[in-house]
Amino acid sequence: MKISKTVSTLMFLPFLLFFVLFWIIPFVYGIYVSFHNWTVSGGNNGFVGLDNYIRILTPGSMYHDSFMNALGNTLYFVGISLVPLVVFALLLALLIENIPGKLKVVFRTIFFISYAVSVTAVSAIFKWLFTGNGGYINNVLQTFGLDSIRWLNTQPYAWIAILAATVWWTIGYNMILFVNALDEVDESLYEAAALDGANAWQRFWNVTFPSIKGVFVFVVIITVIASFNLYGQTLLITEGGPARSTMSLTMIIQNTIFSQNNLGMGSAMAVLMGIIMVFITGIQYMIGFRKDENG
Amino acid sequence: MKKLLLGSLLSSMVLLAACGNGETGAGDDTDNGNEEIPEEAADATVIRFLNGFTGGDGAFMKEIVDNFNDSQDEYFVNESQEPEHYTQFRTGDYELVVMHGVNLETYSMDGLIQPIDGILEDVGMSINDFHPAAEDLVGLTDGNYGIPLDIHPLTTFYNKNLTEEAPETYEDLVTLSEELQSENENLYAMGIPDSGLIEFYTLTLAAQNNVDLLSDDERYLNFAQEDLVDALWILHDMIYEDNISPEGLGLDGEFHAFMQDSEGDSGGNQTAVSLTGPWYYQAVSDAYGDDLGIGTIPQLGEQVAVYGNSHVISLAASVEDEDMLEGISAFIEFMYQPENLSNWAASGQAPLHTETMNYIEENAEDFPLPYQNQQMFDDYVAAPAVYQFGEQMRYMNETVIGRIVREENLTREELMEELETATGIAEEIADTAPEQ
């Protein structure tokens, strides 16, 4: 059946409408607001040019200190979460690919189901597990004669607790993407590699990985973006503590806008965060693209 | 023709998008009430009443509202209980809002609330109908910006199995902890958290040590005072010098340690006393039943004093309509009858309304927590009225007290440096206040 351009355009319009309403306009409006002294309650109090950006980027103001602290924390979390969320997800997917058919469905469901749990429930569970005074993990440690650890109010343990919660919560999503990619790998390549006497590692490195590389790069990019948006876990498990060491960029932006009533400054922070994320994502694309060319 | 059709659709779409993009302000013309207005109230004047009572106390406020709505048909109070009710209030349309006392200065400076003396006058009330502590809570330079509802001070709960009565002094706590430790090394007198109720602890200790946190120009909180170092150092001593509290308690640790069972499987530290928020009453009452005791705050410094936050009912700046104001007066008059406001006391909150306080005193057995907490009103010290009080306190909450509680080797000089940082931030926050 041939669909006319008019009909196809009309079918596309609902998407375009919502894309404009809920993406383009807020995006442009956010940039506009960031150049103004704008409060949530009072609205626009005048154009201030780059003043909001200058105060964030110039040492000596509380906005600079809180933004830079949160940026450092967020980058740290992106760094420590990338390997477990991508590599462990790939390992899980490989494991699932190599178990019998019926069990494969069962384990795929088990590993993915945690992704369906809300961040509030996940955080409540992990807060209880890692509570310093009488928490489950410390109880286990004490059973084995080990000292208790103040998981949630000392570092690096607070990050470990948040990382554990995040990995448990979201690893299933990446795993499903890898499982689907692995399903698409041409079986004949494995057969050819086996005939050539390739061992398991050689089969993975020379057949599997090149075949799923596109998905791998995609998973890395969406994982970095997701980790950049860290919010629920740090808000509900550590409240940004101890001493602001798990305060993420999103928490700072939320606080600046709604607690300090400073929509202009918060929008400037959000724009800067977006620029940083685009920059990092661009680098990832470039690296992935260059390797494709070389390959 | 096709191009014309598509062009028209796209233009309409963009126009629709642009029209939907209104100013973010208090003038949004949406119905923010969360209660369905019954048919019989269709002709009534609707008063939109916003509060943040999403916990157990919400049902008690709802009962007062429902009773008012049932008592007459001229006005209908449409109550909204929202977890982010301050954001709701800033961006929506409401006539009445329950605010915390520490936020009145901010919301009055932002032009979001107005003096409520006219309402008080209409119902034949004045600030003298409340405990004297109310005056400091709601009185700003140009009038009273709220009708006092309650004070929820730092509250003392104790486990009668571990101590027969609430400790009254620092020395009592030392003695109690020594006795408990000799029985079981996991037992302590009380717990000091590193985050959570820090505002309550900081201001109570400041008040007990005669520290005035208001800066000379009355704009910001001045933490950088040697007297405050001495006052806060009491927390450090309670943990590392006198072993009154276990080390390393985290967020809301004073409550969690009180709820532990030192002989149970958890292996955690248990405390006999908890200085915590009255909103935990239901939880501790369920856990301890008749073994729960309620006391007054012990004297940790030079004098007896206690800090707590408060709820007040404020009038939105946008309310001008005479009929609406009459409806609000009728609602306030109804609420502030002791038999009605005692519903609020039944939630565990301690009203400031003198007649209701008398009613609670006469029925103390029915209102154990409000009765005990209203005993402390005479020693109550309100927070300084500054713009964005919570934000000015934030660095103390998030960093300073945590260091005192967690770091045994912290020095007084390092603490003073942190207090100077906190003061700098408070001053910077104060600078964001709109010009009056």
XYZ file of C-alpha atoms in Angstrom:
731
model
C 0.000 0.000 0.000
C 1.339 3.367 -1.008
C 0.807 6.203 1.444
C 0.715 9.711 0.107
C 3.100 12.336 1.420
C 0.196 14.265 2.908
C -1.067 11.292 4.896
C 2.408 10.344 6.085
C 3.054 13.942 7.099
C -0.248 14.080 8.973
C 0.645 10.858 10.776
C 3.966 12.392 11.726
C 2.366 15.567 13.039
C 1.339 14.259 16.505
C 4.947 13.377 17.207
C 6.121 16.717 15.899
C 3.544 18.536 18.013
C 4.654 16.872 21.233
C 8.310 17.144 20.273
C 7.906 20.880 19.853
C 5.731 21.266 22.958
C 7.756 19.172 25.349
C 11.271 19.379 23.946
C 11.978 22.280 21.626
C 10.067 24.949 23.535
C 11.296 23.982 27.037
C 14.826 23.689 25.647
C 14.822 27.118 23.981
C 12.877 28.639 26.860
C 15.376 27.218 29.356
C 18.249 28.872 27.503
C 16.276 32.136 27.413
C 15.557 31.946 31.148
C 19.239 31.298 31.899
C 20.073 34.804 30.663
C 17.644 36.401 33.100
C 17.201 37.010 36.793
C 14.188 34.728 37.007
C 12.474 33.384 40.121
C 9.900 30.611 40.304
C 7.425 32.793 42.170
C 8.162 36.223 40.779
C 8.907 35.433 37.155
C 11.284 37.508 35.052
C 13.149 40.230 36.922
C 15.225 41.378 33.986
C 17.917 40.414 31.514
C 21.311 39.736 33.092
C 23.221 38.488 30.060
C 25.946 36.021 30.958
C 25.933 36.974 34.627
C 24.470 33.655 35.809
C 27.091 31.733 33.813
C 29.914 33.949 35.063
C 28.889 33.417 38.710
C 28.791 29.662 38.219
C 32.162 29.546 36.486
C 34.014 32.092 38.628
C 35.534 30.873 41.917
C 34.353 32.583 45.074
C 30.590 32.251 44.805
C 28.429 29.592 46.413
C 27.019 28.743 42.978
C 30.522 28.000 41.703
C 31.366 25.899 44.738
C 28.175 23.875 44.675
C 28.193 23.381 40.889
C 31.845 22.336 40.728
C 31.465 20.037 43.730
C 28.420 18.416 42.140
C 30.118 18.177 38.746
C 33.094 16.424 40.341
C 30.790 14.032 42.197
C 28.776 13.313 39.060
C 31.856 12.673 36.922
C 33.184 10.396 39.663
C 29.954 8.410 39.619
C 29.972 8.236 35.822
C 33.515 6.870 36.051
C 32.837 4.222 38.667
C 29.482 3.138 37.237
C 30.465 2.733 33.596
C 32.440 -0.494 33.932
C 29.943 -2.417 36.060
C 26.925 -1.167 34.135
C 28.407 -1.991 30.724
C 30.918 -4.795 31.238
C 28.909 -6.693 33.854
C 25.814 -6.304 31.687
C 27.722 -7.771 28.743
C 29.016 -10.631 30.903
C 25.485 -11.359 32.076
C 24.241 -11.321 28.497
C 27.010 -13.714 27.417
C 26.159 -15.959 30.337
C 22.500 -15.996 29.401
C 23.341 -16.679 25.745
C 25.175 -19.813 26.777
C 22.514 -21.482 28.905
C 19.729 -23.772 27.631
C 16.693 -22.159 25.975
C 14.043 -22.340 28.720
C 16.434 -21.317 31.476
C 17.584 -18.468 29.280
C 14.104 -16.928 29.386
C 13.881 -17.412 33.149
C 17.235 -15.794 33.910
C 16.716 -13.015 31.392
C 13.480 -12.167 33.201
C 15.075 -12.414 36.648
C 17.938 -10.088 35.744
C 15.665 -7.612 33.977
C 12.847 -7.464 36.511
C 14.731 -5.178 38.919
C 14.573 -2.490 36.226
C 10.810 -2.367 36.683
C 11.117 -1.400 40.360
C 10.795 2.298 41.179
C 13.834 4.214 42.386
C 11.996 4.927 45.639
C 11.615 1.236 46.412
C 15.170 0.426 45.316
C 16.550 3.211 47.499
C 14.480 2.125 50.505
C 15.779 -1.434 50.170
C 19.425 -0.447 49.813
C 19.185 2.145 52.577
C 17.965 -0.593 54.883
C 20.669 -2.993 53.692
C 23.469 -0.481 54.190
C 22.282 1.324 57.323
C 25.291 1.700 59.610
C 23.573 1.031 62.929
C 21.849 -2.340 62.773
C 21.660 -2.631 58.964
C 21.577 -6.004 57.227
C 25.053 -5.876 55.668
C 26.667 -4.888 58.975
C 24.745 -7.638 60.695
C 26.260 -10.131 58.253
C 29.730 -8.640 58.777
C 29.366 -8.933 62.549
C 28.234 -12.538 62.209
C 31.601 -13.251 60.608
C 33.423 -11.338 63.339
C 34.128 -8.296 61.170
C 33.736 -4.659 62.194
C 30.690 -2.674 61.178
C 31.127 -0.098 58.430
C 29.428 3.304 58.339
C 28.236 2.675 54.821
C 26.085 5.721 54.271
C 28.017 8.457 56.057
C 31.651 7.792 55.218
C 33.483 7.558 51.909
C 34.154 5.575 49.797
C 31.430 3.403 51.291
C 28.586 5.793 50.494
C 29.510 5.621 46.813
C 29.735 1.828 47.029
C 26.188 1.679 48.417
C 24.867 3.986 45.693
C 26.748 2.083 43.012
C 25.403 -1.247 44.278
C 21.853 0.107 44.211
C 22.301 1.535 40.716
C 23.869 -1.611 39.272
C 21.190 -3.838 40.807
C 18.483 -1.532 39.553
C 19.567 -0.813 35.972
C 21.947 -3.511 34.799
C 19.055 -5.544 33.395
C 18.276 -2.888 30.800
C 21.782 -2.909 29.315
C 21.811 -6.687 29.514
C 18.654 -6.943 27.399
C 20.211 -4.708 24.742
C 23.287 -6.942 24.660
C 21.194 -10.125 24.595
C 19.330 -8.842 21.552
C 22.591 -7.860 19.875
C 24.116 -11.267 20.579
C 21.074 -12.942 19.057
C 21.848 -11.138 15.801
C 25.439 -12.385 15.502
C 25.851 -14.631 12.464
C 26.293 -18.246 13.683
C 28.380 -19.114 10.631
C 31.110 -16.798 11.890
C 31.371 -18.875 15.079
C 31.500 -22.053 13.025
C 34.280 -20.619 10.856
C 36.190 -19.496 13.934
C 35.802 -22.943 15.499
C 37.165 -24.528 12.322
C 40.136 -22.187 12.594
C 40.710 -23.443 16.166
C 39.792 -20.187 17.938
C 39.370 -20.440 21.715
C 36.544 -18.782 23.666
C 38.356 -15.483 24.155
C 39.405 -15.332 20.479
C 35.822 -16.067 19.392
C 34.581 -13.249 21.610
C 37.218 -10.717 20.599
C 37.256 -11.468 16.854
C 33.647 -12.449 16.211
C 31.267 -11.411 18.987
C 32.589 -8.004 19.907
C 32.981 -6.645 16.347
C 29.450 -7.859 15.616
C 27.913 -6.060 18.591
C 30.196 -3.048 18.607
C 27.490 -0.661 17.445
C 25.252 -1.700 20.325
C 28.212 -1.578 22.711
C 28.957 2.057 21.818
C 25.251 2.877 22.127
C 25.084 1.235 25.584
C 28.164 3.148 26.707
C 26.614 6.436 25.578
C 23.211 5.892 27.179
C 24.885 4.653 30.366
C 27.009 7.797 30.613
C 23.918 9.947 30.050
C 21.911 7.974 32.635
C 24.732 8.225 35.187
C 24.993 11.951 34.568
C 21.351 12.228 35.555
C 21.989 10.597 38.942
C 19.293 11.877 41.319
C 16.911 9.472 43.031
C 19.483 7.178 44.599
C 21.631 9.931 46.118
C 18.588 11.913 47.210
C 16.908 8.990 48.939
C 19.851 6.930 50.204
C 22.430 9.525 51.305
C 20.673 12.883 50.773
C 23.854 14.032 49.072
C 26.015 13.276 52.103
C 28.346 12.785 53.781
C 29.429 16.414 53.539
C 27.924 16.887 50.052
C 30.171 14.173 48.622
C 27.310 12.426 46.795
C 25.504 15.585 45.786
C 24.860 15.256 42.051
C 24.409 17.967 39.436
C 20.707 17.259 39.122
C 20.265 17.636 42.889
C 22.048 20.985 42.850
C 19.970 22.241 39.930
C 16.745 21.126 41.618
C 17.804 22.793 44.846
C 18.810 26.036 43.144
C 15.502 26.299 41.317
C 12.987 25.152 43.906
C 14.649 25.734 47.279
C 16.522 28.916 46.421
C 13.739 30.085 44.082
C 16.362 30.899 41.451
C 15.122 29.608 38.107
C 17.581 31.716 36.100
C 20.651 30.346 37.890
C 19.280 26.787 37.880
C 18.601 27.008 34.152
C 22.153 28.222 33.531
C 23.443 25.237 35.499
C 21.221 22.920 33.451
C 22.501 24.422 30.193
C 26.103 23.974 31.326
C 25.361 20.395 32.333
C 23.843 19.806 28.895
C 26.893 21.257 27.153
C 29.199 19.011 29.177
C 27.077 15.955 28.377
C 26.993 16.794 24.667
C 30.770 17.258 24.714
C 31.377 13.907 26.393
C 28.865 12.129 24.150
C 30.504 13.729 21.093
C 33.880 12.372 22.134
C 32.355 8.927 22.557
C 30.828 9.114 19.084
C 34.107 10.244 17.589
C 36.049 7.447 19.233
C 33.498 4.868 18.140
C 33.394 6.266 14.576
C 37.169 6.454 14.204
C 37.574 2.842 15.325
C 34.903 1.821 12.831
C 36.857 3.515 10.062
C 40.100 1.885 11.156
C 38.390 -1.445 11.520
C -3.564 22.959 -1.588
C -1.625 20.289 0.234
C 1.084 22.771 1.125
C -1.575 25.171 2.365
C -3.126 22.459 4.542
C 0.209 21.449 6.032
C 1.233 25.062 6.489
C -2.000 25.827 8.344
C -1.596 22.797 10.590
C 1.994 23.656 11.431
C 1.126 27.285 12.128
C -1.732 26.235 14.399
C 0.552 23.830 16.167
C 3.247 26.408 16.852
C 0.630 28.928 17.947
C -0.853 26.368 20.297
C 2.591 25.665 21.653
C 3.324 29.340 22.174
C -0.021 29.969 23.851
C 0.570 27.105 26.221
C 3.795 28.677 27.362
C 2.631 31.057 30.055
C 4.664 32.933 32.625
C 5.667 30.894 35.608
C 4.108 32.787 38.427
C 1.437 32.865 41.031
C -1.171 33.984 38.560
C -1.700 30.617 36.914
C -5.418 30.151 36.412
C -5.736 26.476 37.179
C -7.761 24.602 39.730
C -5.178 23.166 42.084
C -7.535 21.640 44.608
C -7.318 17.907 44.958
C -10.743 17.364 46.449
C -13.793 16.957 44.280
C -16.315 19.675 45.006
C -19.670 18.050 45.857
C -22.806 19.049 44.000
C -24.413 20.592 47.074
C -21.451 22.978 47.317
C -21.705 24.059 43.689
C -22.911 27.535 44.653
C -20.536 27.895 47.576
C -17.471 30.115 47.613
C -14.525 27.746 47.258
C -11.499 28.410 49.461
C -8.399 26.618 48.206
C -6.409 25.508 51.238
C -2.947 24.052 50.647
C -0.773 22.227 53.148
C 1.999 19.658 53.290
C 0.344 17.270 55.734
C 0.964 14.129 53.724
C 1.915 12.076 56.788
C -0.267 10.734 59.558
C -1.351 14.224 60.605
C -3.120 14.810 57.287
C -6.207 12.840 58.316
C -6.676 15.038 61.399
C -6.548 18.275 59.409
C -8.925 16.773 56.875
C -11.361 16.020 59.663
C -11.371 19.675 60.715
C -11.926 20.757 57.102
C -14.669 18.184 56.531
C -16.430 19.212 59.719
C -16.352 22.838 58.611
C -17.736 21.967 55.167
C -20.506 19.910 56.784
C -21.345 22.679 59.243
C -22.535 25.190 56.618
C -23.116 25.470 52.867
C -22.001 29.019 52.084
C -18.310 28.189 51.799
C -16.406 25.103 50.747
C -12.807 24.580 51.813
C -11.063 22.577 49.095
C -8.044 21.129 50.873
C -4.907 19.990 49.031
C -2.295 17.947 50.858
C 0.836 17.984 48.722
C 4.358 16.689 49.451
C 5.910 19.625 47.536
C 3.393 22.134 48.718
C 5.772 25.102 48.725
C 6.473 24.623 45.026
C 2.743 24.214 44.480
C 2.062 27.437 46.325
C 4.688 29.374 44.373
C 3.282 28.286 41.045
C -0.437 27.845 41.701
C -3.541 29.617 42.952
C -4.494 29.140 46.596
C -6.125 31.335 49.191
C -4.798 29.719 52.363
C -1.551 27.876 52.935
C 0.047 26.211 55.937
C 3.625 27.388 56.221
C 6.492 26.678 58.562
C 7.237 29.651 60.772
C 10.816 29.915 59.474
C 9.505 30.544 55.943
C 7.288 33.548 56.702
C 10.051 36.104 56.173
C 10.909 34.608 52.771
C 7.367 34.378 51.485
C 6.445 37.833 52.718
C 9.540 39.337 51.059
C 8.702 37.478 47.849
C 5.258 39.062 47.980
C 3.420 35.752 48.155
C 1.591 36.218 51.472
C -0.028 39.175 53.193
C -0.655 40.227 56.806
C -3.524 38.287 58.308
C -4.445 40.718 61.095
C -7.682 41.612 59.300
C -8.863 38.016 59.490
C -7.926 37.798 63.170
C -9.851 40.992 63.823
C -12.893 39.696 61.907
C -13.114 36.613 64.093
C -12.525 38.559 67.276
C -9.109 37.140 67.908
C -5.683 38.656 68.388
C -2.163 37.414 68.889
C -2.901 37.593 72.634
C -5.171 34.569 72.217
C -2.040 32.500 71.705
C 0.902 31.534 73.855
C 3.436 34.427 73.977
C 5.856 32.304 71.913
C 3.522 32.893 68.949
C 4.433 36.547 68.663
C 8.014 35.789 67.617
C 6.795 33.213 65.130
C 4.353 35.225 63.049
C 5.149 38.855 63.813
C 7.130 40.583 61.082
C 7.810 44.301 60.777
C 4.470 45.218 59.205
C 2.065 42.792 60.836
C 1.334 39.174 61.594
C 1.822 36.988 58.551
C 0.199 33.870 59.861
C -2.201 32.478 62.414
C -0.178 30.219 64.720
C -1.214 26.599 64.517
C 1.388 24.637 66.459
C 4.989 24.344 67.526
C 6.714 21.024 66.963
C 9.773 21.278 69.188
C 12.618 18.850 69.639
C 10.903 16.159 71.691
C 12.259 13.765 74.282
C 11.124 10.156 74.070
C 12.530 7.603 76.511
C 12.375 3.869 76.989
C 11.028 3.169 80.487
C 12.747 -0.229 80.459
C 16.111 1.510 80.325
C 15.481 4.627 82.378
C 12.718 5.397 84.844
C 12.540 9.067 83.943
C 13.757 11.436 81.294
C 17.208 12.890 81.988
C 17.028 16.596 82.778
C 20.666 17.621 82.601
C 23.895 16.761 80.827
C 25.117 15.088 84.014
C 22.001 12.896 84.074
C 22.880 11.727 80.571
C 26.464 10.930 81.565
C 25.269 8.924 84.569
C 22.646 7.100 82.529
C 25.134 6.169 79.826
C 27.633 4.842 82.392
C 24.926 2.675 83.951
C 23.765 1.358 80.593
C 27.290 0.696 79.340
C 28.071 -1.337 82.452
C 25.148 -3.607 81.517
C 25.664 -3.814 77.782
C 28.279 -2.051 75.660
C 25.709 -1.564 72.871
C 23.522 0.594 75.118
C 23.861 4.382 75.257
C 21.930 7.241 76.824
C 21.038 8.978 73.530
C 22.129 9.300 69.919
C 23.529 12.252 67.985
C 22.803 12.083 64.228
C 25.193 13.483 61.626
C 22.345 14.754 59.461
C 18.594 15.148 59.579
C 17.356 17.176 62.531
C 20.473 19.329 62.580
C 18.535 22.594 62.532
C 16.751 21.548 65.730
C 19.966 20.513 67.493
C 21.935 23.568 66.361
C 19.323 26.113 67.360
C 18.506 24.376 70.636
C 22.189 24.346 71.616
C 22.585 27.972 70.511
C 19.566 28.983 72.594
C 20.748 27.004 75.618
C 24.096 28.819 75.412
C 22.739 32.319 74.793
C 24.066 32.514 71.244
C 22.201 34.963 69.011
C 22.635 33.819 65.413
C 21.184 36.928 63.784
C 23.790 39.143 62.129
C 24.151 42.772 63.172
C 22.307 43.964 60.072
C 19.591 41.332 60.747
C 19.863 39.872 57.231
C 21.665 36.586 57.682
C 22.707 33.899 60.150
C 26.090 34.575 61.679
C 27.524 31.211 62.675
C 31.104 32.393 62.990
C 31.049 32.941 66.748
C 33.321 31.442 69.385
C 30.278 30.968 71.605
C 28.684 28.801 68.938
C 31.862 26.728 68.674
C 31.571 26.090 72.416
C 27.876 25.281 72.106
C 28.289 22.854 69.220
C 31.329 21.269 70.788
C 28.923 19.764 73.325
C 27.878 17.331 70.570
C 31.499 16.288 70.059
C 31.954 15.782 73.789
C 28.768 13.727 74.028
C 30.222 11.249 71.540
C 33.989 11.258 72.056
C 34.445 12.515 75.608
C 31.531 11.327 77.699
C 30.315 8.352 75.647
C 26.708 9.494 75.842
C 26.102 8.705 72.161
C 27.519 5.989 69.903
C 29.834 7.126 67.114
C 28.885 7.308 63.478
C 25.116 7.601 63.605
C 23.896 8.757 60.219
C 20.798 10.431 58.900
C 18.025 10.406 61.543
C 20.315 8.273 63.678
C 18.776 9.559 66.924
C 15.494 7.879 65.963
C 16.897 4.685 64.445
C 19.159 4.053 67.460
C 16.191 4.485 69.797
C 14.272 1.886 67.793
C 17.093 -0.696 67.898
C 17.067 -3.754 70.120
C 20.537 -4.163 71.591
C 19.809 -7.781 72.429
C 18.241 -8.580 69.085
C 19.767 -9.915 65.883
C 20.636 -6.576 64.337
C 23.737 -6.070 66.471
C 23.163 -2.329 66.487
C 23.564 0.257 69.226
C 20.437 1.123 71.170
C 19.703 4.315 73.065
C 17.456 4.853 76.061
C 16.470 8.383 75.075
C 15.796 10.067 71.762
C 15.717 13.786 71.120
C 13.795 13.786 67.900
C 10.782 15.161 66.068
C 7.282 14.703 67.503
C 6.194 13.297 64.109
C 7.866 10.022 65.154
C 5.375 9.651 68.005
C 3.227 7.052 66.232
C 6.261 4.931 65.359
C 7.783 4.988 68.859
C 4.388 4.541 70.452
C 3.725 1.442 68.330
C 7.152 0.057 69.224
C 7.113 0.716 72.957
C 3.463 1.035 73.985
C 3.214 1.642 77.726
C 6.999 1.548 78.038
C 7.286 4.823 76.141
C 7.942 7.932 78.195
C 7.774 11.540 77.004
C 9.861 14.184 78.700
C 11.129 17.687 78.211
C 14.409 18.596 76.553
C 17.388 18.188 78.912
C 19.580 21.149 79.707
C 22.775 20.586 77.742
C 24.105 24.139 77.995
C 23.920 27.074 80.380
C 20.127 27.355 80.503
C 16.961 25.501 79.614
C 15.734 26.350 76.126
C 14.289 24.509 73.193
C 13.919 25.172 69.503
C 11.376 23.711 67.139
C 9.685 24.604 63.948
C 6.058 25.625 63.743
C 3.030 25.570 61.466
C 1.085 28.729 60.773
C -1.840 29.469 58.461
C -1.071 32.217 55.988
C -3.149 34.206 53.552
C -2.056 34.396 49.906
C -1.154 37.889 48.733
C -3.613 37.628 45.864
C -6.728 37.353 48.072
C -8.743 40.570 47.979
C -12.321 39.483 47.373
C -14.535 40.399 50.347
C -16.690 37.286 50.068
C -13.576 35.128 50.024
C -12.156 36.921 53.060
C -15.438 36.394 54.932
C -15.300 32.703 54.066
C -11.742 32.438 55.317
C -12.755 34.195 58.536
C -15.597 31.712 58.994
C -13.207 28.797 58.503
C -10.635 30.221 60.928
C -13.320 30.931 63.512
C -14.506 27.333 63.221
C -11.020 25.826 63.358
C -9.945 27.790 66.408
C -12.662 26.396 68.665
C -10.917 24.154 71.218
C -13.190 21.223 70.406
C -12.173 21.513 66.728
C -8.510 22.410 67.083
C -8.099 19.547 69.549
C -8.444 17.328 66.465
C -5.109 18.738 65.420
C -3.682 17.976 68.867
C -4.926 14.419 68.446
C -2.390 14.066 65.630
C 0.379 14.720 68.156
C 0.926 18.380 67.273
C 0.953 20.956 70.070
C -1.361 23.920 69.295
C -0.435 27.422 70.438
C -4.028 28.586 70.860
C -4.423 29.312 74.576
C -7.972 28.000 74.952
C -7.008 24.800 73.150
C -3.916 24.476 75.335
C -6.186 24.731 78.391
C -8.451 22.081 76.886
C -5.414 19.817 76.363
C -4.268 20.388 79.923
C -7.690 19.389 81.222
C -7.592 16.253 79.076
C -3.873 15.529 79.350
C -4.343 11.755 79.279
C -5.939 11.993 75.832
C -3.167 14.202 74.478
C 0.079 12.968 76.089
C 2.467 14.347 73.476
C 0.943 17.823 72.954
C 0.527 18.144 76.701
C 4.199 17.384 77.291
C 5.387 19.588 74.443
C 3.303 22.590 75.476
C 5.148 22.486 78.817
C 8.214 23.622 76.868
C 6.586 26.618 75.184
C 7.777 28.937 77.965
C 11.360 27.995 77.081
C 10.813 28.104 73.336
C 13.178 30.147 71.184
C 12.110 30.941 67.633
C 14.467 30.941 64.667
C 15.801 34.315 63.513
C 13.615 35.791 60.789
C 15.873 35.856 57.737
C 15.322 35.432 54.006
C 15.594 31.779 52.899
C 16.258 30.499 56.419
C 16.491 26.870 55.288
C 19.029 27.677 52.611
C 21.071 29.748 55.057
C 21.121 26.707 57.363
C 21.887 24.222 54.583
C 25.681 24.114 54.922
C 25.324 23.530 58.672
C 22.934 20.662 57.967
C 24.929 19.079 55.201
C 28.505 19.595 56.287
C 29.333 21.243 59.598
C 27.460 19.138 62.141
C 28.375 15.998 60.228
C 32.048 16.766 60.724
C 31.544 17.339 64.472
C 29.734 14.021 64.781
C 31.978 11.926 62.527
C 35.460 13.334 63.133
C 36.979 12.575 66.506
C 40.109 14.553 65.632
C 38.303 17.672 64.466
C 39.755 20.786 66.114
C 37.934 23.890 67.292
C 39.903 25.914 64.741
C 38.671 23.690 61.924
C 35.137 24.005 63.234
C 35.443 27.789 63.248
C 36.645 27.702 59.622
C 33.556 25.702 58.693
C 31.326 28.143 60.575
C 32.911 31.002 58.644
C 32.147 29.187 55.385
C 28.556 28.629 56.525
C 28.247 32.324 57.371
C 29.597 33.340 53.968
C 27.004 31.177 52.241
C 24.234 32.513 54.478
C 25.228 36.075 53.600
C 25.279 35.229 49.900
C 21.802 33.706 50.189
C 20.589 36.833 52.004
C 21.881 38.930 49.102
C 19.384 37.199 46.784
C 16.450 38.702 48.686
C 14.272 40.981 46.553
C 14.596 44.680 47.261
C 11.800 45.842 49.534
